[in-house]
Structure formats: structure tokens, C-alpha cells
CSV table of N, CA and C in Angstrom, one decimal:
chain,number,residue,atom,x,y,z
A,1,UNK,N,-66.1,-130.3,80.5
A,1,UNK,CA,-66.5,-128.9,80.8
A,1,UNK,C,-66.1,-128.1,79.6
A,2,UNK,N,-66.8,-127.4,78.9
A,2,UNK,CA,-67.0,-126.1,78.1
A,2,UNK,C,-67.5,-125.6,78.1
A,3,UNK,N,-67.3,-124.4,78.3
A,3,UNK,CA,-67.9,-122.9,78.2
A,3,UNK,C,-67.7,-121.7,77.4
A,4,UNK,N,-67.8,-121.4,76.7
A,4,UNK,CA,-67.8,-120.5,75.8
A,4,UNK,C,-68.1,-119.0,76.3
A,5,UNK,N,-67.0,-117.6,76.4
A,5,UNK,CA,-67.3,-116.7,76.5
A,5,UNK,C,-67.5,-115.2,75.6
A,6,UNK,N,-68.2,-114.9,75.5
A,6,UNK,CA,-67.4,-113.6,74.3
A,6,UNK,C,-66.6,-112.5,75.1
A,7,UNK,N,-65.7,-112.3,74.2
A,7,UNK,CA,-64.8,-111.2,74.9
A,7,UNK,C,-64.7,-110.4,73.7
A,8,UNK,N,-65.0,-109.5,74.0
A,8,UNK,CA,-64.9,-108.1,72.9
A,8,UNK,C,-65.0,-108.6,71.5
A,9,UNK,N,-64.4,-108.8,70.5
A,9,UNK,CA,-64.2,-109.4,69.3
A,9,UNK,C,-63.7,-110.6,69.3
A,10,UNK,N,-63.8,-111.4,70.5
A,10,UNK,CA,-63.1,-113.0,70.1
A,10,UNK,C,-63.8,-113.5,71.5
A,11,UNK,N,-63.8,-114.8,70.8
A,11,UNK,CA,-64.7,-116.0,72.2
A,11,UNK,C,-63.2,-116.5,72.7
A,12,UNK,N,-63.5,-116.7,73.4
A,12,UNK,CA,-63.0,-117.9,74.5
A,12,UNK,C,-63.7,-119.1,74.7
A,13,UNK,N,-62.9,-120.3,75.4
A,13,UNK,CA,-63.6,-121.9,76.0
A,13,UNK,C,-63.2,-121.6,77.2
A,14,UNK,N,-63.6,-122.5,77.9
A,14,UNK,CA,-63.0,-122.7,79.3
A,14,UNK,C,-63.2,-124.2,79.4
A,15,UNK,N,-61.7,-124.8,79.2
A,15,UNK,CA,-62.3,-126.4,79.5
A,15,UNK,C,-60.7,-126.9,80.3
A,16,UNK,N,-61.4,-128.3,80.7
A,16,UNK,CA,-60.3,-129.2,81.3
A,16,UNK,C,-59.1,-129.2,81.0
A,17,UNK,N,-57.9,-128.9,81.7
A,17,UNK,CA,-56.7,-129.7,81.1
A,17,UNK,C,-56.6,-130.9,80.7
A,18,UNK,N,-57.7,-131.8,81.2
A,18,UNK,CA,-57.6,-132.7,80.4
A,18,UNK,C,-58.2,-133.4,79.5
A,19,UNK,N,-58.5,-132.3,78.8
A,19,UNK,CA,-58.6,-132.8,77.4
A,19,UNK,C,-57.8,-131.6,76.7
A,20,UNK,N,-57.0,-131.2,77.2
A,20,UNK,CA,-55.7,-130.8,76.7
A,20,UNK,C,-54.4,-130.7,77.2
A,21,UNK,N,-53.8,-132.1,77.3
A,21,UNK,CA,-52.4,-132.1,78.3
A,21,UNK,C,-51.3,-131.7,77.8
A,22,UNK,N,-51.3,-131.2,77.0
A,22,UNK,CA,-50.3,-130.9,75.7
A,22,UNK,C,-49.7,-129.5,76.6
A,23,UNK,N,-51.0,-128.8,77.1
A,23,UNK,CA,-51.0,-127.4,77.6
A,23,UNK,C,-50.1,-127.4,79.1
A,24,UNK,N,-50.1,-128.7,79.9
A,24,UNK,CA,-49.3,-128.7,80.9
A,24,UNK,C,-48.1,-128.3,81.0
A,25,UNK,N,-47.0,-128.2,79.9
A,25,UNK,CA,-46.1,-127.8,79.4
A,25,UNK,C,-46.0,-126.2,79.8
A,26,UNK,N,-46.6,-125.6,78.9
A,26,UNK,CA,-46.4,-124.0,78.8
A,26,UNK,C,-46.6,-123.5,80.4
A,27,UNK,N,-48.2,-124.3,80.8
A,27,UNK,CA,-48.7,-123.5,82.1
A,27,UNK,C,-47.7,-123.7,83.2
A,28,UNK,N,-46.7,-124.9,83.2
A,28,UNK,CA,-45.8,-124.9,84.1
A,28,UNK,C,-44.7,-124.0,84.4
A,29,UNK,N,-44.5,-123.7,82.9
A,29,UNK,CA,-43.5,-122.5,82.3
A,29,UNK,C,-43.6,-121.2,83.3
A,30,UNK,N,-44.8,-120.6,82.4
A,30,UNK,CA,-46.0,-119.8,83.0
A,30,UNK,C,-45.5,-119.7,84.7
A,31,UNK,N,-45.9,-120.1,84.9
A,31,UNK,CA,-46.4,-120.3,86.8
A,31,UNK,C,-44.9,-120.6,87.2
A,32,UNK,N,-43.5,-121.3,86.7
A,32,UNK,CA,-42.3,-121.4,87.1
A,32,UNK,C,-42.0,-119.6,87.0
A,33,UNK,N,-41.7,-119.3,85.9
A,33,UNK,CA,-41.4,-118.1,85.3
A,33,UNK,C,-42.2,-117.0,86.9
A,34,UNK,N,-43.2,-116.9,87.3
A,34,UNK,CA,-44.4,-116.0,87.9
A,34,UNK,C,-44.3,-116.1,89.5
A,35,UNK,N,-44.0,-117.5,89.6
A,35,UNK,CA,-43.3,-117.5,91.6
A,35,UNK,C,-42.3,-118.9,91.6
A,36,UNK,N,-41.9,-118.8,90.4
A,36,UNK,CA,-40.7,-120.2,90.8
A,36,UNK,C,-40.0,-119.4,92.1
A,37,UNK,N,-39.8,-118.6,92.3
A,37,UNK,CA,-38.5,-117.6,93.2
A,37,UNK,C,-39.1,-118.1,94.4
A,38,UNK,N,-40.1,-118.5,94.7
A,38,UNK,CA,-40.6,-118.9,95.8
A,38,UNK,C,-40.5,-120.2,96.4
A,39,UNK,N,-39.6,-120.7,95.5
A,39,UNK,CA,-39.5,-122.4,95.7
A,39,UNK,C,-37.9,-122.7,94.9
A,40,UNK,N,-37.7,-122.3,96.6
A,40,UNK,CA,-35.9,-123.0,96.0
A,40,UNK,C,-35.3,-124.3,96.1
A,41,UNK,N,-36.0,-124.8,96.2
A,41,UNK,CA,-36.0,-126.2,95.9
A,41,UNK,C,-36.4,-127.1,94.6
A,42,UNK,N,-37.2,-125.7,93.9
A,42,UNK,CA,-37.9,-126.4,92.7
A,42,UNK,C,-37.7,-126.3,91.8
A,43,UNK,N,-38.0,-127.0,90.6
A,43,UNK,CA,-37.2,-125.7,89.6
A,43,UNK,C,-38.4,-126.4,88.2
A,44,UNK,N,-38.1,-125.6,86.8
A,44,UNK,CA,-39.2,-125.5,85.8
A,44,UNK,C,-39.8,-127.4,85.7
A,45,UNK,N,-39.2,-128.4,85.7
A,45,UNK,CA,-39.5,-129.1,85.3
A,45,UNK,C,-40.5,-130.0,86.2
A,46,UNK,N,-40.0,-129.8,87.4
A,46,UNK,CA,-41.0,-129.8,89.1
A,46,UNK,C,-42.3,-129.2,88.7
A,47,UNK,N,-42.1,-128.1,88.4
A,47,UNK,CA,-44.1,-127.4,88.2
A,47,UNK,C,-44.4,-128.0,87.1
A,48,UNK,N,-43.6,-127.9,86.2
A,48,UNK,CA,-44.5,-129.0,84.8
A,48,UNK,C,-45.5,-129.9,85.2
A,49,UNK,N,-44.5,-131.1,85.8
A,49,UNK,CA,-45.1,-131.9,86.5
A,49,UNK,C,-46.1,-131.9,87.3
A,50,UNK,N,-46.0,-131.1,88.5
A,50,UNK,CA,-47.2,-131.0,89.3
A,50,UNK,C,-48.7,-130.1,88.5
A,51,UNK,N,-47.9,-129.1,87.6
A,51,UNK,CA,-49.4,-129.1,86.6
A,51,UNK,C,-50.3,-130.2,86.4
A,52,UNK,N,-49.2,-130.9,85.6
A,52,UNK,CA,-49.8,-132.4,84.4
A,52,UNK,C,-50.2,-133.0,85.8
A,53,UNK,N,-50.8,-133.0,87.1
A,53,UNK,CA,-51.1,-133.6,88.0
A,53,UNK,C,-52.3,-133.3,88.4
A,54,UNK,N,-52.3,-131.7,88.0
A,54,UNK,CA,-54.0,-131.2,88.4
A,54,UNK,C,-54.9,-131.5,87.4
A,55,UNK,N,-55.0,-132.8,86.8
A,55,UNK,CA,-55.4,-132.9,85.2
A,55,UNK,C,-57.1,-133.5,85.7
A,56,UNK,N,-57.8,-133.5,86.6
A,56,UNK,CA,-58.8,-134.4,86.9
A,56,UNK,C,-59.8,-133.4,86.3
A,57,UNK,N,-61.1,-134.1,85.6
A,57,UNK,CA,-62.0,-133.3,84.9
A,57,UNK,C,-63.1,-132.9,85.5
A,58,UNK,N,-63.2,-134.0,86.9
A,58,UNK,CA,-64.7,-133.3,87.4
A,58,UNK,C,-64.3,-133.4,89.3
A,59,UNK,N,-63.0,-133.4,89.3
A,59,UNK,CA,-62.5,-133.3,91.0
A,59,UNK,C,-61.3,-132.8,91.1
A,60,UNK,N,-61.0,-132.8,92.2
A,60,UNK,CA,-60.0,-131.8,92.8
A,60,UNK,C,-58.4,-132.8,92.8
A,61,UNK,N,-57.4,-132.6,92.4
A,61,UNK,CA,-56.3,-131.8,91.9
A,61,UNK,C,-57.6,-131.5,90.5
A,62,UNK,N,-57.8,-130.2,89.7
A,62,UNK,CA,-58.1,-130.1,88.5
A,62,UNK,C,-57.7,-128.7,88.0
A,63,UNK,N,-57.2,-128.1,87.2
A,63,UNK,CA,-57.1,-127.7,86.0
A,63,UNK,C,-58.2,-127.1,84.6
A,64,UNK,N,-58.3,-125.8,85.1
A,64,UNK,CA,-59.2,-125.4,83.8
A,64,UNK,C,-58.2,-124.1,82.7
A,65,UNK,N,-58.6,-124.2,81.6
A,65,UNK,CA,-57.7,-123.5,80.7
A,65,UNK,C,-58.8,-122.9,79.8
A,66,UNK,N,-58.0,-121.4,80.1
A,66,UNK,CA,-58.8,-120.8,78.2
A,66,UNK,C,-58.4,-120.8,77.5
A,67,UNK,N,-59.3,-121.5,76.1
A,67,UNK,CA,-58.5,-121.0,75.3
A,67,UNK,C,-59.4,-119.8,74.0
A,68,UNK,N,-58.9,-119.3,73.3
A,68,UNK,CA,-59.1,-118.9,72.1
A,68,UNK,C,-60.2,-119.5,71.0
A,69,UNK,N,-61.2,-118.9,70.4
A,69,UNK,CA,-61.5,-119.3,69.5
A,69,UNK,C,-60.9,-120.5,68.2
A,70,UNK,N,-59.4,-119.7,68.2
A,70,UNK,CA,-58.4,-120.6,67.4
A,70,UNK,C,-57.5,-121.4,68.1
A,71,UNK,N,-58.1,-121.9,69.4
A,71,UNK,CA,-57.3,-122.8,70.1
A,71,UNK,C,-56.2,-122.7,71.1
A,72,UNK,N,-55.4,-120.9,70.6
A,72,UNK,CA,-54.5,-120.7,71.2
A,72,UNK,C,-54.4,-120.2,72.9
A,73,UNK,N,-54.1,-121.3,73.8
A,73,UNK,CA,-53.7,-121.1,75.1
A,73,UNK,C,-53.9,-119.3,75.9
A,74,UNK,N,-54.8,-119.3,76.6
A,74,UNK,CA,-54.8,-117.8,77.2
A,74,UNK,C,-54.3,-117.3,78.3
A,75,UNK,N,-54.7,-118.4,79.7
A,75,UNK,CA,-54.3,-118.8,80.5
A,75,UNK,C,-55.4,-120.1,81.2
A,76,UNK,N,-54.6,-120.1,82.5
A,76,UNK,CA,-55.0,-121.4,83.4
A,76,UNK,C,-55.6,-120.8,84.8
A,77,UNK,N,-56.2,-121.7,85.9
A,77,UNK,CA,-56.4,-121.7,86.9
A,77,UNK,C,-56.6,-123.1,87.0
A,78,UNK,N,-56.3,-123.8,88.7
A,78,UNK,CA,-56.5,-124.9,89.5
A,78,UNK,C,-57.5,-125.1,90.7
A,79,UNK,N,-57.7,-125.9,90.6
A,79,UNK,CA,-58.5,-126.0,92.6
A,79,UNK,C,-57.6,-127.1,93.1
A,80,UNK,N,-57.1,-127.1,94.0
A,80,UNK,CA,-56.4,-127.9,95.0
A,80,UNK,C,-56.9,-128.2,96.5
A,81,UNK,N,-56.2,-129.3,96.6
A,81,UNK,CA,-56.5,-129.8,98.5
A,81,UNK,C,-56.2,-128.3,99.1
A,82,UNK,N,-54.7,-127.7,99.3
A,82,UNK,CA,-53.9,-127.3,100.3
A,82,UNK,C,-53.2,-126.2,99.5
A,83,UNK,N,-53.1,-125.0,99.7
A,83,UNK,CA,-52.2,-124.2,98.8
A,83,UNK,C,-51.8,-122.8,99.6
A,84,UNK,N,-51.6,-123.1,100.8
A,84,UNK,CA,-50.9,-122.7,102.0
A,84,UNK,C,-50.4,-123.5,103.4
A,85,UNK,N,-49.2,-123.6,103.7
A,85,UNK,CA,-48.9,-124.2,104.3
A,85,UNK,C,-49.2,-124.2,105.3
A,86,UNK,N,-49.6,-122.9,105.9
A,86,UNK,CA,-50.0,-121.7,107.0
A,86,UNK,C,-51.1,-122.4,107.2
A,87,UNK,N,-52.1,-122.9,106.8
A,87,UNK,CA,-53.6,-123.1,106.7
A,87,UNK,C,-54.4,-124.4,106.1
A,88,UNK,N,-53.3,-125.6,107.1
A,88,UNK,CA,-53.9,-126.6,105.9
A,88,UNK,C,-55.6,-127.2,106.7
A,89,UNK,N,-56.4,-126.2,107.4
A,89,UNK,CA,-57.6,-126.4,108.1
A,89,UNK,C,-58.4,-126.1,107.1
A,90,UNK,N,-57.8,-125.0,105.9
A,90,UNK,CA,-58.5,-124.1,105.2
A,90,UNK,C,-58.8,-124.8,103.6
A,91,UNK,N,-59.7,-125.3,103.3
A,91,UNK,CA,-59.7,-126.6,102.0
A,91,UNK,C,-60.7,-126.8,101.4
A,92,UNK,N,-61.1,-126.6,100.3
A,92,UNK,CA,-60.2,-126.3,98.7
A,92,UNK,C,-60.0,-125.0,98.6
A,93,UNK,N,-58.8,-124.9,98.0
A,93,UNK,CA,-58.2,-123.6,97.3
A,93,UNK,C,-58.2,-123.3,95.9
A,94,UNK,N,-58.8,-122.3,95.1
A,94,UNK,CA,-58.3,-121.7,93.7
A,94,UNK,C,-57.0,-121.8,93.8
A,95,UNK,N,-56.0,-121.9,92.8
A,95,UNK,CA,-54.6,-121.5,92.9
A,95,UNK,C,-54.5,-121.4,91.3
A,96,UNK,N,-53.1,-121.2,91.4
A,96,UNK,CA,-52.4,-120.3,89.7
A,96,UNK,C,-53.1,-120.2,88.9
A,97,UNK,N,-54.1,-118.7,89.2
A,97,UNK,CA,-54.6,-118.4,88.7
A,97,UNK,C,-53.3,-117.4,87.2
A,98,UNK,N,-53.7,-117.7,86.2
A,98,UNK,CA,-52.6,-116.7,85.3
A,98,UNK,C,-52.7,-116.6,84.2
A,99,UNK,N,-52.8,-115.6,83.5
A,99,UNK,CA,-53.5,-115.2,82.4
A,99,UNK,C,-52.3,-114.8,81.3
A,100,UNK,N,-52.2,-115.3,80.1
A,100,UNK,CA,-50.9,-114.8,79.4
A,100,UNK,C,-50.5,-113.4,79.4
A,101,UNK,N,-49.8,-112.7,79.5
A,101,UNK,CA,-49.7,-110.6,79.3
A,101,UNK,C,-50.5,-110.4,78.1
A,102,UNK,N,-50.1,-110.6,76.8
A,102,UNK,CA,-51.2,-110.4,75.5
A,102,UNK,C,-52.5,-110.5,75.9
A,103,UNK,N,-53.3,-111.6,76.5
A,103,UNK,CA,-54.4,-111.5,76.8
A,103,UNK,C,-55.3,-111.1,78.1
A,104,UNK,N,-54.6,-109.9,78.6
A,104,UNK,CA,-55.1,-109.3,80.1
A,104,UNK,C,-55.8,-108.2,79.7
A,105,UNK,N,-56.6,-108.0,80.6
A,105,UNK,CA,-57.8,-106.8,80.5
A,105,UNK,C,-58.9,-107.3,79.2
A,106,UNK,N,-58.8,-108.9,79.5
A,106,UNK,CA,-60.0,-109.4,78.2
A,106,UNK,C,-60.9,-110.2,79.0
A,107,UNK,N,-60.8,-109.6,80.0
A,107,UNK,CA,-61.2,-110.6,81.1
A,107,UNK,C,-61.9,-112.3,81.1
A,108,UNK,N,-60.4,-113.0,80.8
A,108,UNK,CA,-59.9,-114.4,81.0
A,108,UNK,C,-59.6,-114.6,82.7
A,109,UNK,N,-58.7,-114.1,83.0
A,109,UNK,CA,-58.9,-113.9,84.4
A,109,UNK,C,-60.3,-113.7,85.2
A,110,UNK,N,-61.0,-112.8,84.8
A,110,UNK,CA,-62.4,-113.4,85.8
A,110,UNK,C,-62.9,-114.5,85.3
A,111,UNK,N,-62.8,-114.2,84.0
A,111,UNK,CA,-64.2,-115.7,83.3
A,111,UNK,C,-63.3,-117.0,84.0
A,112,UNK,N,-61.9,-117.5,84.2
A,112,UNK,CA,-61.9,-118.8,84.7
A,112,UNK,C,-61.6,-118.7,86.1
A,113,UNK,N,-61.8,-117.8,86.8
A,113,UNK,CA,-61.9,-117.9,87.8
A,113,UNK,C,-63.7,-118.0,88.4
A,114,UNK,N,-64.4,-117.4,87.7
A,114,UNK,CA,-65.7,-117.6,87.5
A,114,UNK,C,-66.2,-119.4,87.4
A,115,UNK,N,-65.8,-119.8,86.6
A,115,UNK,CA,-66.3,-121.1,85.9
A,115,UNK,C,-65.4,-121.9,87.1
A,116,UNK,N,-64.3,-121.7,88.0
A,116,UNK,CA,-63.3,-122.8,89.0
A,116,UNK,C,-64.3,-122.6,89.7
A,117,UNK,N,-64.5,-121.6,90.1
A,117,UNK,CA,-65.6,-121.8,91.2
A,117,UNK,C,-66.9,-122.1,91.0
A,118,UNK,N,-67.3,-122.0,90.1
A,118,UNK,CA,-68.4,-122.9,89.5
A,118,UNK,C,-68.5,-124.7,89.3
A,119,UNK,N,-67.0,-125.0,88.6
A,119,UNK,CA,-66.4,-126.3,89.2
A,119,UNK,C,-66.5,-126.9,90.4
A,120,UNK,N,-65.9,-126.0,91.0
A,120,UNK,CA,-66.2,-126.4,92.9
A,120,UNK,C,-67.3,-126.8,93.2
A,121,UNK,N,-68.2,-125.6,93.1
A,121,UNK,CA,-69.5,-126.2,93.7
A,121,UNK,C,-70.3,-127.4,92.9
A,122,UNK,N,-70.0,-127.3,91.8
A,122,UNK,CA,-70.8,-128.7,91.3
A,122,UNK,C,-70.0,-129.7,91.9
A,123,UNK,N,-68.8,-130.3,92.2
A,123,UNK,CA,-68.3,-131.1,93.5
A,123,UNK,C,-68.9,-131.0,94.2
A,124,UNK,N,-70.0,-129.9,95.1
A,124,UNK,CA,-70.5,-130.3,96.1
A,124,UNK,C,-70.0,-129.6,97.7
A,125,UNK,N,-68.5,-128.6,96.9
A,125,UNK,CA,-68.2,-128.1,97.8
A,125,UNK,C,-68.8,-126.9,98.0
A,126,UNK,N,-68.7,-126.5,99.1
A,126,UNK,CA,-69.7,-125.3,99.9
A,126,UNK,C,-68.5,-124.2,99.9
A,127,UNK,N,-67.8,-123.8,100.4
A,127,UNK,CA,-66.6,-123.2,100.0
A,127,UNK,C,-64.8,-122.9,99.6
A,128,UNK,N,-64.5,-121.8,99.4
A,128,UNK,CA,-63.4,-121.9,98.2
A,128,UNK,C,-62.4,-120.9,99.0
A,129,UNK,N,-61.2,-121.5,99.2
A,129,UNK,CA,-60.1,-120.0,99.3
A,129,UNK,C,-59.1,-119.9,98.3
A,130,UNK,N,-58.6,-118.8,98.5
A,130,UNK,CA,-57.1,-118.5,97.8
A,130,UNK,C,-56.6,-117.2,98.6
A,131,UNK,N,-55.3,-117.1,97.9
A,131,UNK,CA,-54.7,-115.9,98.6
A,131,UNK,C,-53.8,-115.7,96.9
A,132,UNK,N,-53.6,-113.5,97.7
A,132,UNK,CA,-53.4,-113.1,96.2
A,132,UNK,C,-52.4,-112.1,96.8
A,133,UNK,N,-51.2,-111.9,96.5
A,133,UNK,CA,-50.8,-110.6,96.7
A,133,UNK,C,-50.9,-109.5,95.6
A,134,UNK,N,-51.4,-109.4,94.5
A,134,UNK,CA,-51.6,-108.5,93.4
A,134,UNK,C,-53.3,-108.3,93.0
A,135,UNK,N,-54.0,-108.7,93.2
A,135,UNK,CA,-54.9,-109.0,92.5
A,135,UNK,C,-56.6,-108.9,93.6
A,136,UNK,N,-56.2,-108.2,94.8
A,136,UNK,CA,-57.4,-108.3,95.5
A,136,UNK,C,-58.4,-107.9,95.3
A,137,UNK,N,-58.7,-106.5,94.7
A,137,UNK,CA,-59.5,-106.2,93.9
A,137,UNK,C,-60.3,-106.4,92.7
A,138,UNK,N,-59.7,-107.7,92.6
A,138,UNK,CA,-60.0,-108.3,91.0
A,138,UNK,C,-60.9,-109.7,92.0
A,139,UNK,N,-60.4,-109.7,92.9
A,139,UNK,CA,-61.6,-111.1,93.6
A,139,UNK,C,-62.6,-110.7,94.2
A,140,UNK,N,-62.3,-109.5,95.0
A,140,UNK,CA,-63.8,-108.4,95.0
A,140,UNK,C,-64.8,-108.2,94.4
A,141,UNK,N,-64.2,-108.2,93.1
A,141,UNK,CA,-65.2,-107.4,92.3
A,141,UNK,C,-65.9,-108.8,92.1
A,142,UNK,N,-65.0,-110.1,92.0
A,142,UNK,CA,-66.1,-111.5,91.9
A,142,UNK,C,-67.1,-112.1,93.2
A,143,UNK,N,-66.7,-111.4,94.0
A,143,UNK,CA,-67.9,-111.6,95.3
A,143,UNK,C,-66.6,-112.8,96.1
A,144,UNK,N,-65.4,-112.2,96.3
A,144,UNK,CA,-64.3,-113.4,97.0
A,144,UNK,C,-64.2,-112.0,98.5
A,145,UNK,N,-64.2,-112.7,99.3
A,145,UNK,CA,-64.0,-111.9,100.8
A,145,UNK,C,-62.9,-112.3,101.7
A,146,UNK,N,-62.3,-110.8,102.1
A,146,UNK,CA,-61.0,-111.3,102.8
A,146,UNK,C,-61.3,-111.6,103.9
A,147,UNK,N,-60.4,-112.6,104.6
A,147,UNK,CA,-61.0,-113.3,106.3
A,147,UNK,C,-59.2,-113.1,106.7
A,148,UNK,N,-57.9,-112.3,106.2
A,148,UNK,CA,-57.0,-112.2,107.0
A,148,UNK,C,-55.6,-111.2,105.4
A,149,UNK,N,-54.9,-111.1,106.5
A,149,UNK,CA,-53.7,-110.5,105.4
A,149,UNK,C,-52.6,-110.9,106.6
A,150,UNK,N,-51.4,-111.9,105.7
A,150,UNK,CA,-50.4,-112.3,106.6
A,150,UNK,C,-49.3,-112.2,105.7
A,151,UNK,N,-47.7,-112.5,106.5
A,151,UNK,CA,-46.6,-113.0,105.8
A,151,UNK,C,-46.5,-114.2,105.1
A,152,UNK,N,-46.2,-114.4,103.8
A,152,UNK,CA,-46.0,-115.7,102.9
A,152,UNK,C,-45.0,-115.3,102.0
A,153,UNK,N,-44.1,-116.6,101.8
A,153,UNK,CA,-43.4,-116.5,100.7
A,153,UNK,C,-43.0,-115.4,100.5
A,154,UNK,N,-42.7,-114.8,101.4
A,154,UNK,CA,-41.8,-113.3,100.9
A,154,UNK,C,-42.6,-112.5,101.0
A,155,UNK,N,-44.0,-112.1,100.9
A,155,UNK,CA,-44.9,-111.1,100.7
A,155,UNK,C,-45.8,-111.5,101.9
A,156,UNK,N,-46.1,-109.5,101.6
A,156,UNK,CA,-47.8,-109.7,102.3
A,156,UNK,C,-49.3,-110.2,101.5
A,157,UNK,N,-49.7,-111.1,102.0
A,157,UNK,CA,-50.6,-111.9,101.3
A,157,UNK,C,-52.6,-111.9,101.9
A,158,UNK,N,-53.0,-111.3,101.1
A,158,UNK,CA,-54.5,-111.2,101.2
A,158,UNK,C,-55.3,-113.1,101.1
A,159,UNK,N,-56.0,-113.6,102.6
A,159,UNK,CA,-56.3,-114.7,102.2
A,159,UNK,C,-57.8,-114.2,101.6
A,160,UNK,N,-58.4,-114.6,100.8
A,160,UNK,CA,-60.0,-114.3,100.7
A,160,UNK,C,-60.5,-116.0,101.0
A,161,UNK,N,-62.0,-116.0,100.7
A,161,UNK,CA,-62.6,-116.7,100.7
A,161,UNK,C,-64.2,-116.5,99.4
A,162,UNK,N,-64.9,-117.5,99.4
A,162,UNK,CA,-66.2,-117.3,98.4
A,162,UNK,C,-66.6,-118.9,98.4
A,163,UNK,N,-68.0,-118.4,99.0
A,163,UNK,CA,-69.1,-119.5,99.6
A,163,UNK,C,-70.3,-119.2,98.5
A,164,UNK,N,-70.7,-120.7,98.5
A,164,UNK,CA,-72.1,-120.3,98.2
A,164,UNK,C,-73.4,-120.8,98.9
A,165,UNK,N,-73.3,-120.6,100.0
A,165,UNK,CA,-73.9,-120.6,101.6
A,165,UNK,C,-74.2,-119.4,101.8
């Protein structure tokens, strides 16, 4: 998978982690650094790992990454089995979705969240959840709909959903 975006004065890709595993590294960083606090049992070298796990290119555990015209890492998003414990009826999930600080408001965050769910359904899947405590407005605006808001991990947590039914 590639895709090519223009953002203002610079393109973007959007392709597999795996055909860049190199990147499992940072994005574990990334994503430890962003809710490690949420897993005290885990610690940076645990997410590394389970990154370099979502590495499948055309199924689920998978991994998609932007990068840069010049290659350089922008951010990540995943699709997973299970990504609430609360809800394991509820399947496949978007998850760590996360976009570097330097490159926010370039909208990398919608475009790979755009293209995961585009992923999905070419699997064949019919629909997609996640849950966001910062960001609901930003899944809105992509056609994602909330079906509940609960306690998680410390926070109040918006679940959405986005079908293409």
C-alpha cells in the first residue's frame, strides 16, 4: 500500500510498516512516551515490541505510517482485533493513532486515519471502532459516530464507530 498525499507544500505516503520495520522503534517510543502511564506493567521496550507485531500488510494486527516526501517518519496508526478491554464484542479497532508535534495541523492524522479505514474495508470488513479521549471532533469531521462515552484507563473515553453499510 501507497498513497501519496499533498499537504500544503510537501507530499506525504502512507504505507505499511512493513516495508518499513526500522520505524517500529520510534513509533513504540511515540505511543510509550503518549499512554505508557496507562500500563503499569509495561514499559518502552513492551510497546516496541507489540508495534513490530502490527507489521501485516494486507490484515489485521497492521500498521500504516506516514511518511514525508524525504522519507522522514510523521506518524502512525494500527487496526487491531481488541483495543478495549471493556468491549471485546466490539472488532476491529483503529488504534495509536499519533502524529509527530512538528507535523500536526498538516493533516497526517486525518489522511492515515482515512487510508486505515480504507485498509479495513478492503479486508472485507464492514465496520471499524476506536475510542479517543482528545480527539472526537477530529473523527467527526471523518464521518466516525459516537455509540457511548465511559470510564477507561483513567479517563473519560468517547467510543465511536465508522461503517461502510
Amino acid at each position: 500500500m501507497c498513497n501519496a498525499a499533498y499537504l500544503g507544500v510537501r507530499y506525504m505516503r502512507i504505507e505499511s510498516l512493513a516495508n518499513h520495520p526500522a520505524h517500529a522503534n520510534q513509533i513504540g517510543k511515540w505511543h510509550w512516551e503518549e499512554w505508557g502511564h496507562a500500563d503499569p506493567g509495561g514499559s518502552k521496550e513492551s510497546w516496541i515490541e507489540g508495534i513490530a507485531g502490527r507489521n501485516n500488510a494486507e490484515s489485521i494486527p497492521m500498521t500504516l505510517v506516514a511518511l514525508s516526501d524525504g522519507g522522514e517518519l510523521l506518524g502512525s496508526v494500527s487496526l487491531v482485533e481488541c483495543d478495549m478491554e471493556t468491549h471485546p464484542e466490539l472488532s476491529p479497532w483503529l488504534a495509536g493513532l499519533y502524529v509527530d508535534p512538528k507535523s500536526r495541523s498538516s493533516r497526517v492524522g486525518s489522511t492515515l486515519t482515512t487510508h486505515a479505514f480504507e485498509a479495513a474495508m478492503n479486508t472485507g470488513i464492514e465496520r471499524l471502532y476506536l475510542y479517543t479521549s482528545k480527539a472526537r471532533e477530529l473523527y467527526e469531521r471523518l464521518g466516525w459516530v459516537s455509540i457511548g462515552v465511559e470510564y477507561y484507563e483513567g479517563e473519560d473515553v468517547t467510543i465511536m464507530c465508522k461503517s461502510n453499510i
